[in-house]
């Protein structure tokens, strides 16, 4: 019985470590690739954020309107507006798991 509990505990701790690593990777990816325009806090209050009129992701109304499928599509495919590239695509840079994170 103790052996089974030890295995379950170790497995659970390994799972927590994996979640923490993925969270850290997501933050690192955001800081390296997104924060320049969206800001470290996601408010879009940067020079580029103002130029492109980015939404303030810290606003509860904006968060309520965000759909996972739409966000995944934007991250993977980027954004073009009036034929001009507004946000580059990251499909070749991030795995599906990284995009979801």
mmCIF file of C-alpha atoms in Angstrom:
data_model
loop_
_atom_site.group_PDB
_atom_site.id
_atom_site.type_symbol
_atom_site.label_atom_id
_atom_site.label_comp_id
_atom_site.label_asym_id
_atom_site.label_seq_id
_atom_site.Cartn_x
_atom_site.Cartn_y
_atom_site.Cartn_z
ATOM 1 C CA UNK A 1 0.000 0.000 0.000
ATOM 2 C CA UNK A 2 2.799 2.451 0.887
ATOM 3 C CA UNK A 3 4.528 1.646 -2.381
ATOM 4 C CA UNK A 4 1.358 2.453 -4.360
ATOM 5 C CA UNK A 5 0.885 5.746 -2.477
ATOM 6 C CA UNK A 6 4.520 6.683 -3.104
ATOM 7 C CA UNK A 7 4.104 6.027 -6.848
ATOM 8 C CA UNK A 8 0.914 8.098 -6.955
ATOM 9 C CA UNK A 9 2.580 10.927 -5.031
ATOM 10 C CA UNK A 10 5.654 10.924 -7.272
ATOM 11 C CA UNK A 11 3.473 10.829 -10.387
ATOM 12 C CA UNK A 12 1.398 13.734 -9.081
ATOM 13 C CA UNK A 13 4.481 15.788 -8.286
ATOM 14 C CA UNK A 14 5.897 15.070 -11.729
ATOM 15 C CA UNK A 15 2.592 16.264 -13.215
ATOM 16 C CA UNK A 16 2.760 19.488 -11.206
ATOM 17 C CA UNK A 17 6.317 20.054 -12.345
ATOM 18 C CA UNK A 18 5.238 19.581 -15.973
ATOM 19 C CA UNK A 19 2.397 22.105 -15.542
ATOM 20 C CA UNK A 20 4.813 24.611 -13.986
ATOM 21 C CA UNK A 21 7.337 24.093 -16.783
ATOM 22 C CA UNK A 22 4.624 24.624 -19.427
ATOM 23 C CA UNK A 23 3.433 27.766 -17.633
ATOM 24 C CA UNK A 24 7.003 29.068 -17.503
ATOM 25 C CA UNK A 25 7.475 28.270 -21.204
ATOM 26 C CA UNK A 26 4.233 30.082 -22.072
ATOM 27 C CA UNK A 27 5.365 33.164 -20.155
ATOM 28 C CA UNK A 28 8.783 33.062 -21.800
ATOM 29 C CA UNK A 29 7.207 32.706 -25.250
ATOM 30 C CA UNK A 30 4.815 35.584 -24.549
ATOM 31 C CA UNK A 31 7.592 37.809 -23.196
ATOM 32 C CA UNK A 32 9.830 37.090 -26.210
ATOM 33 C CA UNK A 33 7.246 37.214 -28.971
ATOM 34 C CA UNK A 34 4.146 39.095 -27.858
ATOM 35 C CA UNK A 35 4.938 41.597 -25.114
ATOM 36 C CA UNK A 36 6.607 44.090 -27.474
ATOM 37 C CA UNK A 37 3.180 44.933 -28.892
ATOM 38 C CA UNK A 38 0.723 43.562 -26.326
ATOM 39 C CA UNK A 39 2.720 44.613 -23.241
ATOM 40 C CA UNK A 40 3.937 42.306 -20.489
ATOM 41 C CA UNK A 41 0.541 42.606 -18.813
ATOM 42 C CA UNK A 42 -1.477 42.199 -22.036
ATOM 43 C CA UNK A 43 -2.997 45.680 -21.846
ATOM 44 C CA UNK A 44 -1.572 46.727 -25.235
ATOM 45 C CA UNK A 45 -0.314 50.031 -23.824
ATOM 46 C CA UNK A 46 2.887 49.979 -25.865
ATOM 47 C CA UNK A 47 3.915 52.110 -28.811
ATOM 48 C CA UNK A 48 3.013 49.274 -31.212
ATOM 49 C CA UNK A 49 -0.132 48.445 -29.260
ATOM 50 C CA UNK A 50 -1.391 51.986 -29.651
ATOM 51 C CA UNK A 51 -0.368 52.091 -33.326
ATOM 52 C CA UNK A 52 -2.364 48.942 -34.088
ATOM 53 C CA UNK A 53 -5.169 49.754 -31.625
ATOM 54 C CA UNK A 54 -4.766 46.463 -29.785
ATOM 55 C CA UNK A 55 -7.407 45.350 -27.319
ATOM 56 C CA UNK A 56 -6.699 45.501 -23.605
ATOM 57 C CA UNK A 57 -6.672 41.838 -22.547
ATOM 58 C CA UNK A 58 -6.838 42.916 -18.894
ATOM 59 C CA UNK A 59 -10.348 44.318 -19.479
ATOM 60 C CA UNK A 60 -13.044 41.890 -18.254
ATOM 61 C CA UNK A 61 -15.294 42.631 -21.250
ATOM 62 C CA UNK A 62 -12.477 41.886 -23.685
ATOM 63 C CA UNK A 63 -11.643 38.659 -21.836
ATOM 64 C CA UNK A 64 -15.290 37.565 -21.939
ATOM 65 C CA UNK A 65 -15.340 38.045 -25.717
ATOM 66 C CA UNK A 66 -12.129 36.070 -26.329
ATOM 67 C CA UNK A 67 -12.704 32.628 -27.818
ATOM 68 C CA UNK A 68 -9.971 29.993 -27.657
ATOM 69 C CA UNK A 69 -10.507 28.937 -31.284
ATOM 70 C CA UNK A 70 -10.141 32.510 -32.509
ATOM 71 C CA UNK A 71 -7.011 33.110 -30.451
ATOM 72 C CA UNK A 72 -5.412 29.885 -31.730
ATOM 73 C CA UNK A 73 -6.186 30.910 -35.311
ATOM 74 C CA UNK A 74 -4.727 34.396 -34.840
ATOM 75 C CA UNK A 75 -1.553 33.048 -33.207
ATOM 76 C CA UNK A 76 -1.043 30.432 -35.907
ATOM 77 C CA UNK A 77 -2.097 32.461 -38.969
ATOM 78 C CA UNK A 78 -1.285 36.011 -37.884
ATOM 79 C CA UNK A 79 -3.387 39.054 -38.738
ATOM 80 C CA UNK A 80 -3.628 41.015 -41.960
ATOM 81 C CA UNK A 81 -5.563 44.247 -42.231
ATOM 82 C CA UNK A 82 -6.188 45.951 -45.571
ATOM 83 C CA UNK A 83 -3.623 43.610 -47.118
ATOM 84 C CA UNK A 84 -0.913 44.680 -44.670
ATOM 85 C CA UNK A 85 0.589 42.326 -42.082
ATOM 86 C CA UNK A 86 -0.501 43.467 -38.626
ATOM 87 C CA UNK A 87 0.771 40.412 -36.719
ATOM 88 C CA UNK A 88 3.078 37.754 -38.070
ATOM 89 C CA UNK A 89 1.973 34.108 -37.882
ATOM 90 C CA UNK A 90 3.596 31.784 -35.362
ATOM 91 C CA UNK A 91 2.477 28.396 -36.749
ATOM 92 C CA UNK A 92 6.059 27.536 -37.686
ATOM 93 C CA UNK A 93 7.466 28.753 -34.365
ATOM 94 C CA UNK A 94 5.092 27.285 -31.750
ATOM 95 C CA UNK A 95 3.758 23.756 -31.325
ATOM 96 C CA UNK A 96 0.018 23.264 -30.784
ATOM 97 C CA UNK A 97 0.683 22.822 -27.049
ATOM 98 C CA UNK A 98 2.657 26.073 -26.914
ATOM 99 C CA UNK A 99 -0.144 27.928 -28.714
ATOM 100 C CA UNK A 100 -2.731 26.535 -26.283
ATOM 101 C CA UNK A 101 -0.549 27.481 -23.300
#
